[in-house]
XYZ file of C-alpha atoms in Angstrom:
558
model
C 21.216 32.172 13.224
C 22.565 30.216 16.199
C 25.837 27.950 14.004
C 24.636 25.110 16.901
C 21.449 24.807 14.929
C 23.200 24.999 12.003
C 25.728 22.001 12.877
C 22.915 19.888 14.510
C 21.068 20.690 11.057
C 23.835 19.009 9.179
C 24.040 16.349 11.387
C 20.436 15.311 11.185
C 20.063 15.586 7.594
C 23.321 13.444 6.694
C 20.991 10.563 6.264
C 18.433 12.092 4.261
C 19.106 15.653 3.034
C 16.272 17.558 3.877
C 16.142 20.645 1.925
C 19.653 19.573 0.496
C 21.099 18.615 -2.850
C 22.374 14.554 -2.247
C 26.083 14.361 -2.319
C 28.509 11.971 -4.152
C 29.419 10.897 -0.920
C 26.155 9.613 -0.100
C 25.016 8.233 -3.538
C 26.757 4.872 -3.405
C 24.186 2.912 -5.054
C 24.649 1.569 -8.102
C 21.691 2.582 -10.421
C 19.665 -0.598 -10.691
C 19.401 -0.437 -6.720
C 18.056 3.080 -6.460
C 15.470 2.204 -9.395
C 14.785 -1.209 -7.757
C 14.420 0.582 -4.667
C 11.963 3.188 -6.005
C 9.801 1.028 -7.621
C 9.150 -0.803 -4.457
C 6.790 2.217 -2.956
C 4.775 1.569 -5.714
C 2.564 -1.719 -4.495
C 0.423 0.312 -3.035
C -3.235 -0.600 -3.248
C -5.241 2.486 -4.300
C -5.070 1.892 -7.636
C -6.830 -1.123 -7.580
C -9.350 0.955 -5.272
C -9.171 3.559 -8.110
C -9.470 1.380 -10.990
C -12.507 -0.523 -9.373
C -14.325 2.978 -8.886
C -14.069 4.184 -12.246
C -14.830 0.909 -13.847
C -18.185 0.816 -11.377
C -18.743 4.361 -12.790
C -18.120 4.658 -16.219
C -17.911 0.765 -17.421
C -14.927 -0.742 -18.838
C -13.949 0.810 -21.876
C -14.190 4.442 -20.453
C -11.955 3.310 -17.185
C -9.630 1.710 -19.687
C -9.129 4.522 -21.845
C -9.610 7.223 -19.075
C -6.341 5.453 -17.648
C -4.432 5.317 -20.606
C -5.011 8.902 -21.562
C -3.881 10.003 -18.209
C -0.686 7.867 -18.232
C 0.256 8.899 -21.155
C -0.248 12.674 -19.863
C 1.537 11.723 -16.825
C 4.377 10.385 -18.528
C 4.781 13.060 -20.367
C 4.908 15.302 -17.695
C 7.458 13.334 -15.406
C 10.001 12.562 -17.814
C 11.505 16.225 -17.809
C 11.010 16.934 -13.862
C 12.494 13.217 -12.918
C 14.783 13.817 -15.187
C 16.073 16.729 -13.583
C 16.119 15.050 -10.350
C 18.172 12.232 -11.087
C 20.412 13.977 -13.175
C 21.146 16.800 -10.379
C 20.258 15.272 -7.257
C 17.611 17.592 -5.980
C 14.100 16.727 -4.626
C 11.090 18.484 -6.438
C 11.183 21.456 -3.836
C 14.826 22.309 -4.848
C 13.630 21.969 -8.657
C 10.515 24.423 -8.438
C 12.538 26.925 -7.171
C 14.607 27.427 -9.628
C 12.032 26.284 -12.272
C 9.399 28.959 -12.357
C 8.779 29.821 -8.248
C 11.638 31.218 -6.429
C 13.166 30.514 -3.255
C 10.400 30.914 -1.035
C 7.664 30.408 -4.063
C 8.110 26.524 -4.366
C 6.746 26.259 -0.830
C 3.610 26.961 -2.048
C 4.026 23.592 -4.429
C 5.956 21.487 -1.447
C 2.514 22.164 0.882
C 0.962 20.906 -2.160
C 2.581 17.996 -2.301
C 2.754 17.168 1.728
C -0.719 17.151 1.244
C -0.671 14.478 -0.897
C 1.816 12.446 1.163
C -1.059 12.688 3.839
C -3.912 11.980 1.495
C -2.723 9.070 0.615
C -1.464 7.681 3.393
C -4.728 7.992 5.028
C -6.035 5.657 1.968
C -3.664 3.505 2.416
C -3.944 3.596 6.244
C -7.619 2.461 5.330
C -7.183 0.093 3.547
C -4.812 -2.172 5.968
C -7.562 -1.010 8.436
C -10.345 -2.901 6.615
C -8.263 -5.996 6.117
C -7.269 -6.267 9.868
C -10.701 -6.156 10.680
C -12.200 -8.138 8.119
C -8.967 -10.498 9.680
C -9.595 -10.482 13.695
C -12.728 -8.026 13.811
C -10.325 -5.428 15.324
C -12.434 -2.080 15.497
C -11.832 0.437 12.453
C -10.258 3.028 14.199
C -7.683 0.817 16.141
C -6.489 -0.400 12.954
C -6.287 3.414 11.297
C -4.132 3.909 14.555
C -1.563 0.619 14.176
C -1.749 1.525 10.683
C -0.503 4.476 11.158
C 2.221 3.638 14.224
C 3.935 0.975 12.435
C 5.823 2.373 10.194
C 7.203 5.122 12.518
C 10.664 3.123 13.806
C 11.416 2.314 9.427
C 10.795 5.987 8.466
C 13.088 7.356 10.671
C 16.157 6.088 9.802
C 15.936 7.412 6.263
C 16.675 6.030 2.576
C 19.149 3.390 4.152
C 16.219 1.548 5.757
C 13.631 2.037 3.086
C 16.332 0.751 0.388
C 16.188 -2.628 2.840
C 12.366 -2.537 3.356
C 11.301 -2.193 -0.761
C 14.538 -5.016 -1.160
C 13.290 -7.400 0.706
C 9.513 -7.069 0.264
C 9.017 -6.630 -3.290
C 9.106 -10.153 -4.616
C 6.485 -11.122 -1.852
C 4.235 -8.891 -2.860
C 4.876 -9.443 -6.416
C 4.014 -12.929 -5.842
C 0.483 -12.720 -3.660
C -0.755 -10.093 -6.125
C 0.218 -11.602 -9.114
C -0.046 -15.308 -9.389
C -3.283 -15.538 -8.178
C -4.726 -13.014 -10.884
C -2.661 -15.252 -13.762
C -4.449 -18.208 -12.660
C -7.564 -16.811 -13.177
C -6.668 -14.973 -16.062
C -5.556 -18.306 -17.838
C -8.200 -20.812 -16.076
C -11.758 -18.687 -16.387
C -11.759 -17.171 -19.878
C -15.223 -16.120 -18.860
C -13.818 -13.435 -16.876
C -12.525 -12.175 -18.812
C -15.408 -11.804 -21.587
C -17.537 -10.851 -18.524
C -14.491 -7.826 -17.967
C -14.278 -6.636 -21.131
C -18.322 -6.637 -21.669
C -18.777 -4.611 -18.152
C -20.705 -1.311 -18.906
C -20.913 -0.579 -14.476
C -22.977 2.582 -14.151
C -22.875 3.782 -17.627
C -25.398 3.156 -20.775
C -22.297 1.089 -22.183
C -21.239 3.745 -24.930
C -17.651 4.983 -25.256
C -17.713 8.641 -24.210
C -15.211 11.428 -23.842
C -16.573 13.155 -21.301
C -17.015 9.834 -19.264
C -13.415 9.054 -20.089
C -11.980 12.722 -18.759
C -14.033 11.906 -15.350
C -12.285 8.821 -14.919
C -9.039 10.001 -16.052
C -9.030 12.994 -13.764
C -8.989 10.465 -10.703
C -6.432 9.063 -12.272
C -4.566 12.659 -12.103
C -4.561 12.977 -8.775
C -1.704 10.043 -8.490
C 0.657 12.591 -10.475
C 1.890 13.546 -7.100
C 4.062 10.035 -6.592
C 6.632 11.393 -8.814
C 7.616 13.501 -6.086
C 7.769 10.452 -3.864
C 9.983 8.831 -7.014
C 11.994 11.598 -7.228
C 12.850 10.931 -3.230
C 14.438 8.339 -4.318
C 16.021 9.073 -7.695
C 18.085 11.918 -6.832
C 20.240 9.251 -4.813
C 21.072 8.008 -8.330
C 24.627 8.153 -9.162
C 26.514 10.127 -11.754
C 26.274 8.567 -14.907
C 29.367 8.176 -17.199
C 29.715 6.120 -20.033
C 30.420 3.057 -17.964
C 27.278 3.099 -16.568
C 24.860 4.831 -18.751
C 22.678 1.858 -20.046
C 21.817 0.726 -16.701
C 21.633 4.270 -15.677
C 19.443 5.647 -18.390
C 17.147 2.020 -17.836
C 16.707 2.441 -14.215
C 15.872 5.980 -14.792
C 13.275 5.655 -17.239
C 11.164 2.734 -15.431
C 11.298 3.918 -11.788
C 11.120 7.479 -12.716
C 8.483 8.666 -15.375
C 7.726 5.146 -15.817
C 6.371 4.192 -12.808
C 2.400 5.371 -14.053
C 3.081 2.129 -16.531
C 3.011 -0.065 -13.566
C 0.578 1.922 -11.640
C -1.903 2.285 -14.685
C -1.399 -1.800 -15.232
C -2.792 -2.465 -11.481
C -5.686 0.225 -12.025
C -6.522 -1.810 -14.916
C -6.372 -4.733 -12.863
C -8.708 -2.969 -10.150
C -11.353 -2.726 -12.745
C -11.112 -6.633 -13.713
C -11.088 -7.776 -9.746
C -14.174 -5.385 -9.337
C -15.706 -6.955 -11.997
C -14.931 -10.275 -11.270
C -16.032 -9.666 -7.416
C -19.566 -8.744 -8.895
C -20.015 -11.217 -11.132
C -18.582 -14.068 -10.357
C -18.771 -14.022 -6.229
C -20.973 -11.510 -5.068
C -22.913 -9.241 -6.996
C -24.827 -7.921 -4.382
C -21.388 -6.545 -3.189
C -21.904 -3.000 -4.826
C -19.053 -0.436 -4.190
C -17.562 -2.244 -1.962
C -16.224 -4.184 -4.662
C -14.182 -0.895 -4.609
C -12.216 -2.113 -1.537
C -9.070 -4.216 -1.984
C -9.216 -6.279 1.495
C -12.710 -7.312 -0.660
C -11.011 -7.633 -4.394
C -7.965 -10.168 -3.135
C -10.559 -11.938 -0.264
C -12.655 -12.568 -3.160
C -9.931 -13.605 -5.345
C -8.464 -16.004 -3.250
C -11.363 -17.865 -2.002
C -12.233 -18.868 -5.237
C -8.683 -20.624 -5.304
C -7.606 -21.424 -2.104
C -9.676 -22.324 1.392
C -11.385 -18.986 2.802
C -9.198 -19.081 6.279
C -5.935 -19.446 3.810
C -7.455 -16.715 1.803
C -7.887 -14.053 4.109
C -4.621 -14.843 6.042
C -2.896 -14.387 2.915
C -5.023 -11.329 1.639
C -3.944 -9.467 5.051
C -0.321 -10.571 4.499
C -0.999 -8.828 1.188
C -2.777 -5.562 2.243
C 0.100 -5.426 5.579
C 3.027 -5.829 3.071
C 1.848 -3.325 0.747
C 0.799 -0.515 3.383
C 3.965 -0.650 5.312
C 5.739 -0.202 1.844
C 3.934 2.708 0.451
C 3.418 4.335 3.898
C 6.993 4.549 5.030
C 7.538 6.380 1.564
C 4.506 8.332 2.345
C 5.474 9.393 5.602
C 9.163 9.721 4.459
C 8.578 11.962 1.938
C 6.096 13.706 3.617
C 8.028 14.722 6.861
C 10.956 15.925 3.910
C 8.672 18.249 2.547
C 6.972 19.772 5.737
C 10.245 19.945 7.449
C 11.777 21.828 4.228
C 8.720 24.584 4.806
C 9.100 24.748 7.991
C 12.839 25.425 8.324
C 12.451 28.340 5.370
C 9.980 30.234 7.127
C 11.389 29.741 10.661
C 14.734 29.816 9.826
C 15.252 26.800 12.703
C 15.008 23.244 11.723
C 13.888 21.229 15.195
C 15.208 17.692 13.405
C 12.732 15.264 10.686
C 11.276 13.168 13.388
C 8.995 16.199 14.214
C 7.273 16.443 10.898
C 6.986 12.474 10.529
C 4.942 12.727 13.259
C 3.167 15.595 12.389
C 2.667 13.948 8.839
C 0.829 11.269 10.571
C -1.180 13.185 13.257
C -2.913 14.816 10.031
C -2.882 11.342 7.831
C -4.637 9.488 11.308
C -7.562 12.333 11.197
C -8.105 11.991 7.732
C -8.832 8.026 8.298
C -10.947 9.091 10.876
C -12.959 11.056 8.646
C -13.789 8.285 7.043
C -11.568 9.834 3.656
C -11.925 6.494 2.046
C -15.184 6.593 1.280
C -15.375 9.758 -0.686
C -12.099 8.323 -2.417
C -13.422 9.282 -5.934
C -14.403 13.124 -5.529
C -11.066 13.860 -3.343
C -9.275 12.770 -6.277
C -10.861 14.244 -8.924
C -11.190 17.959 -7.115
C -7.337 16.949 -5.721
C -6.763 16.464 -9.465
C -6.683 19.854 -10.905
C -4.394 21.802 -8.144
C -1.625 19.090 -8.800
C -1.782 19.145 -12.899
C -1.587 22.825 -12.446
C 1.487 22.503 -10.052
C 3.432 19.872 -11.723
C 2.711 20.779 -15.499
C 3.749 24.248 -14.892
C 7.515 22.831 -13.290
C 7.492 20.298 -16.403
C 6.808 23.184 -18.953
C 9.154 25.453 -17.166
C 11.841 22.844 -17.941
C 10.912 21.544 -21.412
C 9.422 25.042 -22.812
C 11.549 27.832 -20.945
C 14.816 25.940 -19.773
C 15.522 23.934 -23.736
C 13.382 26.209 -26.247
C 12.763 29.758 -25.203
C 16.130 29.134 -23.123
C 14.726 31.770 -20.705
C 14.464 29.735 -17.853
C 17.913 28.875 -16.361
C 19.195 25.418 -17.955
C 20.375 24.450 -14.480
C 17.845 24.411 -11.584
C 19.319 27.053 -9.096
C 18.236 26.014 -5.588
C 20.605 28.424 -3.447
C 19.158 31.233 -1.483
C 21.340 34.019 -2.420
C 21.269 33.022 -6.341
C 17.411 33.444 -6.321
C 14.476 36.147 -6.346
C 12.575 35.129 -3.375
C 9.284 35.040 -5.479
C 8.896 34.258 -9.105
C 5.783 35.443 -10.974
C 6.147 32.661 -13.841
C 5.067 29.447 -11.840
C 3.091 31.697 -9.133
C 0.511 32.901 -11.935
C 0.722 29.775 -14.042
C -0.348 27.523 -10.826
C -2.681 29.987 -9.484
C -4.231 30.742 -12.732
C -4.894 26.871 -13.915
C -5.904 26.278 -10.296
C -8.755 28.643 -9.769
C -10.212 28.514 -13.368
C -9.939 24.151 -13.361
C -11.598 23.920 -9.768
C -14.246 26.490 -10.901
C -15.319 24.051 -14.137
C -15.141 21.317 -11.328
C -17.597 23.187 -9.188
C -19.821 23.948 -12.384
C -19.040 27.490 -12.027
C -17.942 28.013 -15.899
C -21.157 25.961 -17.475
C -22.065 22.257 -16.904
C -20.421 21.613 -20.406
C -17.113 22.465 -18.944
C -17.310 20.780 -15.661
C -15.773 17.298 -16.914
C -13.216 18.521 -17.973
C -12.041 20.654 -15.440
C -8.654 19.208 -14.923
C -7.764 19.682 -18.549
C -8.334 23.203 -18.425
C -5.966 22.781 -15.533
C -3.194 21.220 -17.961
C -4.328 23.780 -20.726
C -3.519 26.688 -18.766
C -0.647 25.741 -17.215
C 1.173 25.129 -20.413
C -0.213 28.232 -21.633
C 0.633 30.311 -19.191
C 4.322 28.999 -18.110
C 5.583 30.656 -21.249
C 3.606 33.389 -21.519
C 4.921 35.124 -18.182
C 8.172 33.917 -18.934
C 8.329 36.113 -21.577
C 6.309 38.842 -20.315
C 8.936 39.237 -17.378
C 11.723 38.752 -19.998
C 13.202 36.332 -17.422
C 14.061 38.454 -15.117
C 12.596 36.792 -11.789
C 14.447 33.543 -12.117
C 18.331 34.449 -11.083
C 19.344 37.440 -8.506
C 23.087 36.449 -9.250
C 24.583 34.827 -12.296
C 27.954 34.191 -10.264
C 28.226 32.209 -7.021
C 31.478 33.205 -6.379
C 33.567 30.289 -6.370
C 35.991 30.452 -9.062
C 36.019 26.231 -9.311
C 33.284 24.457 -11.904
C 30.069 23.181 -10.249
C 29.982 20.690 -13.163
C 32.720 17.608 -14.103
C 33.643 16.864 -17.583
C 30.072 14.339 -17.810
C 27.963 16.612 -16.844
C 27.675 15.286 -13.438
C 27.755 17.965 -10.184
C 31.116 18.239 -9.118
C 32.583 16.153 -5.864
C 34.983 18.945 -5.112
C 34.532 19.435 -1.028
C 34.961 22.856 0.493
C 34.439 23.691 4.663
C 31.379 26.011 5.130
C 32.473 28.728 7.525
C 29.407 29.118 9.187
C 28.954 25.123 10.473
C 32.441 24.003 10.016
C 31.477 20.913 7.629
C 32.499 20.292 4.215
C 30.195 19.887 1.543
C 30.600 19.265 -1.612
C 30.882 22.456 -4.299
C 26.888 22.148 -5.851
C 26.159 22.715 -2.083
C 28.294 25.961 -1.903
C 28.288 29.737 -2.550
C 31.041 32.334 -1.277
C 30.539 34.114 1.697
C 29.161 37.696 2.205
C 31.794 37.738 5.243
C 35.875 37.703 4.373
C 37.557 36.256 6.980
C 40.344 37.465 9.252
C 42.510 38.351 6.201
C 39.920 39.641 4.223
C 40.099 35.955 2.024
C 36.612 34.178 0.683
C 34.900 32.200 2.830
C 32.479 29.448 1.929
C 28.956 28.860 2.983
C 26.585 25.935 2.806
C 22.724 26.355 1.541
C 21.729 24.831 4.485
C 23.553 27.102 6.335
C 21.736 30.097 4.577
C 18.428 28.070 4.738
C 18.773 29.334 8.488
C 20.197 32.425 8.390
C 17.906 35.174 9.576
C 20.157 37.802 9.097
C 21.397 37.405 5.838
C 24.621 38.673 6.708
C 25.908 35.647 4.030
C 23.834 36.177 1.205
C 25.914 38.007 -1.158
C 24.679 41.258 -2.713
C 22.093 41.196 -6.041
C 24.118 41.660 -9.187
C 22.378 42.622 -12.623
C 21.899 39.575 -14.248
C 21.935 40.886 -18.318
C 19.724 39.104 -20.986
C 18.335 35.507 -19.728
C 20.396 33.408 -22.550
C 22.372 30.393 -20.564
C 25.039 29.661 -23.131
C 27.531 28.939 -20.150
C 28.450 25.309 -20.450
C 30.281 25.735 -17.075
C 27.354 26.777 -15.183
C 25.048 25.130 -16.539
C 25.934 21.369 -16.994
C 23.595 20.012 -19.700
């Protein structure tokens, strides 16, 4: 490992931590900004797209229900993982590895995830497309490419600039999305009769199977977690002083972020609805396509040139917001693969822009249209990713206590591989895509991304304790004699100077050193140091590791 690729490593990431657990020294936000801030990347505008498609599908009741059921899932699922994240500053990459995967494992579920990033933003990209054109009848493919330049100079300079973007933004796009929709809401009760009456594509009855299918696009939003999570482990420690406002911003921009983003599926139904029967019901799925829901919406209110120069304000607004995230957290998570396997990290701005390359193709083949089956088939691979993590915590971390109760990120401290979340993803993914594919029996083929959840919840445990725990820790000790913890619970701010790139960071950051120094004393080394060490003449030598019961306080800082 050259230690000039090291340094320029630490240099680079100071504004972001790639692949790094967020300082102290760097979380100086007070809790109600980081939550403000993360709720912010959620205006984007597929879920009305969603909404609308489900509700053309299945009819009204089934897209209402198929959206509560998988909020409620999704809630479920995110309140252990987020809460992880916020609690210990790491991104979801840093918490898989320790949660079920292993050290090079969880880059199976970060590739997983930065394909996400690039699904969506090619949706989104879409989307502002469409309204550009429908605003100055700029060709589709110009638009997928401003769509996709713009938010290059925001992304990056990091969380500083987003925090300033979502701060600044929000209440405008609060106000064209909402105020509009309350009018109509409160002025045309016949809407909503004709809303709640809407049987789309259906025969009108209330069906489970018809409620999976809409649920399971629904699913395939699980993934924006992560992107919370990007933004909640810059949440500060919380003490007593500030453990209301802590504990509030935590639960509404973390796991309850699917609240607001089921609310404006809901709402995708009613404007598809209302586009189809009260302004143009020859409009068919198209009705599907926001530039279409809020054009429609607005000309009923306002003159049509006012109402599609504020309907692109709209659609801009809410791109930029959710792509910069997009892109942001993409470029975190391909640059975090990337540096593991090639032990060189050639700085972020490389993977933003190889984050977008992909997201630009995907516009250009025309993604947006098949919006409904990438989800659904998208669907099953991320329930079994992100279930398996949440079970790992909740099931093999609190209850079997077989799991380490502190998500170990540190090369050094883990097995490179873990058979636990390997099997349990790999498992729940093949056997869920194959009831997608009808493979296992039409019967089964709805409800392919349950058997997805099923399994992974199933089988977390199960190899936990078929491998007695014994694949999660290659060291119980780091070798620092110091506590990693503080008397809340809180990772410590104790500083020490990493040999290796000569910088300080702070002791969660820090193992001892496989090399003594001139004396023969300990030495100190940063994970991001060993992230790109290829010679791993730092990682410190396997130790046996005894029965998997974490009853350490120290160590483990519940």
């Amino acid at each position: 490992m050259s230690t000039d690729n090291a340094r320029a490593a630490a240099e680079d990431s100071l504004e972001d931590y790639a692949f790094r657990y967020v300082p102290r020294t760097f979380r100086r936000w007070s809790a109600a900004s980081v939550g403000a801030t993360a709720l912010g990347s959620i205006a984007f505008l597929a879920d009305f797209s969603i909404g609308a498609s489900i509700g053309i599908d299945h009819g009204t009741d089934n897209a209402v229900l198929g959206i509560l059921f998988a909020s409620v899932i999704i809630l479920v699922v995110g309140v252990p993982v987020a809460y992880y994240a916020a609690r210990y500053n790491l991104d979801l990459d840093l918490i898989a590895r320790g949660s079920g995967f292993g050290y090079y494992g969880s880059m199976i579920t970060t590739v997983i995830f930065a394909g996400f990033t690039c699904i969506f933003f090619a949706l989104e990209g879409a989307i502002m497309a469409q309204g550009l054109q429908v605003a100055t009848d700029l060709p589709l493919w110009l638009g997928y490419l401003i769509s996709t330049v713009v938010v290059i100079p925001i992304v990056i300079y990091g969380m500083r600039a987003l925090e300033r973007l979502h701060f600044w933004t929000t209440p405008l796009w609060l106000a064209l999305a909402l105020l509009p929709l309350l009018w109509i809401l409160v002025s045309d009760p016949e809407a909503v009769r004709a809303f709640t009456s809407f049987t789309g594509n259906s025969d009108g009855s209330v069906s489970f199977g018809a409620v999976v299918s809409s649920a399971a696009v629904c699913f395939a939003l699980t993934p924006q977690l992560a992107e919370q999570i990007d933004y909640l482990r810059a949440m500060p420690p919380r003490t007593p002083a500030n453990a209301r406002s802590w504990w509030t911003s935590f639960v509404f921009s973390g796991p309850g972020w699917v609240i607001f983003s089921g609310t404006k599926q809901v709402i995708g139904v009613f404007l598809a609805v209302y586009l189809l029967v009260k302004v143009e019901p020859a409009l068919g799925y198209r009705a599907t396509e926001p530039v279409k829901q809020f054009v429609g919406m607005y000309q009923t209110l306002i003159p049509d040139w006012l109402a599609i120069i504020l309907a692109v304000v709209l659609i801009v607004v809410a791109q930029v917001k959710i792509n910069v995230t997009n892109a942001y957290s993409g470029s975190l998570a391909w640059s975090n693969v990337f540096t593991r396997v090639a032990k060189h990290y050639p700085g972020r701005t490389i993977f933003v822009l190889f984050n977008l390359v992909i997201a630009y193709v995907l516009m250009m083949l025309d993604v947006f249209t098949l919006i409904t089956f990438v989800l659904s088939l998208y669907a099953n691979v991320v329930m079994a990713w992100l279930v398996t993590i949440a079970t790992d915590i909740a099931i093999n971390k609190w209850v079997l206590r077989i799991s380490p109760r502190y998500p170990e990120f540190r090369r050094g401290m883990l097995h490179d591989w873990n058979p636990v979340g390997l099997v349990s993803v790999g498992l729940a993914s093949v056997l869920s895509l194959l009831a997608f594919a009808g493979l296992l029996g039409a019967a089964l083929e709805p409800f392919s991304v349950l058997i997805a959840i099923g399994v992974a919840i199933v089988t977390t445990p199960v190899m936990a304790v078929a491998t007695r725990g014994r694949y999660y820790l290659r060291r119980r000790s780091d070798g620092i004699d110091s506590p990693r913890f503080d008397a809340d619970g809180n990772p410590s701010g104790e500083r020490l100077r990493c040999h290796v790139t000569g910088y300080t960071f702070e002791r969660p950051d820090m193992l001892a050193s496989a090399e003594r120094g001139p004396q023969g004393q300990v030495q100190y080394v940063s994970s991001l140091a060993l992230s790109l060490d290829d010679s791993d003449r730092y990682v410190l030598p396997p130790e046996v590791t005894g029965p998997p019961r974490w009853a350490n306080a120290r160590q483990r800082g519940t």
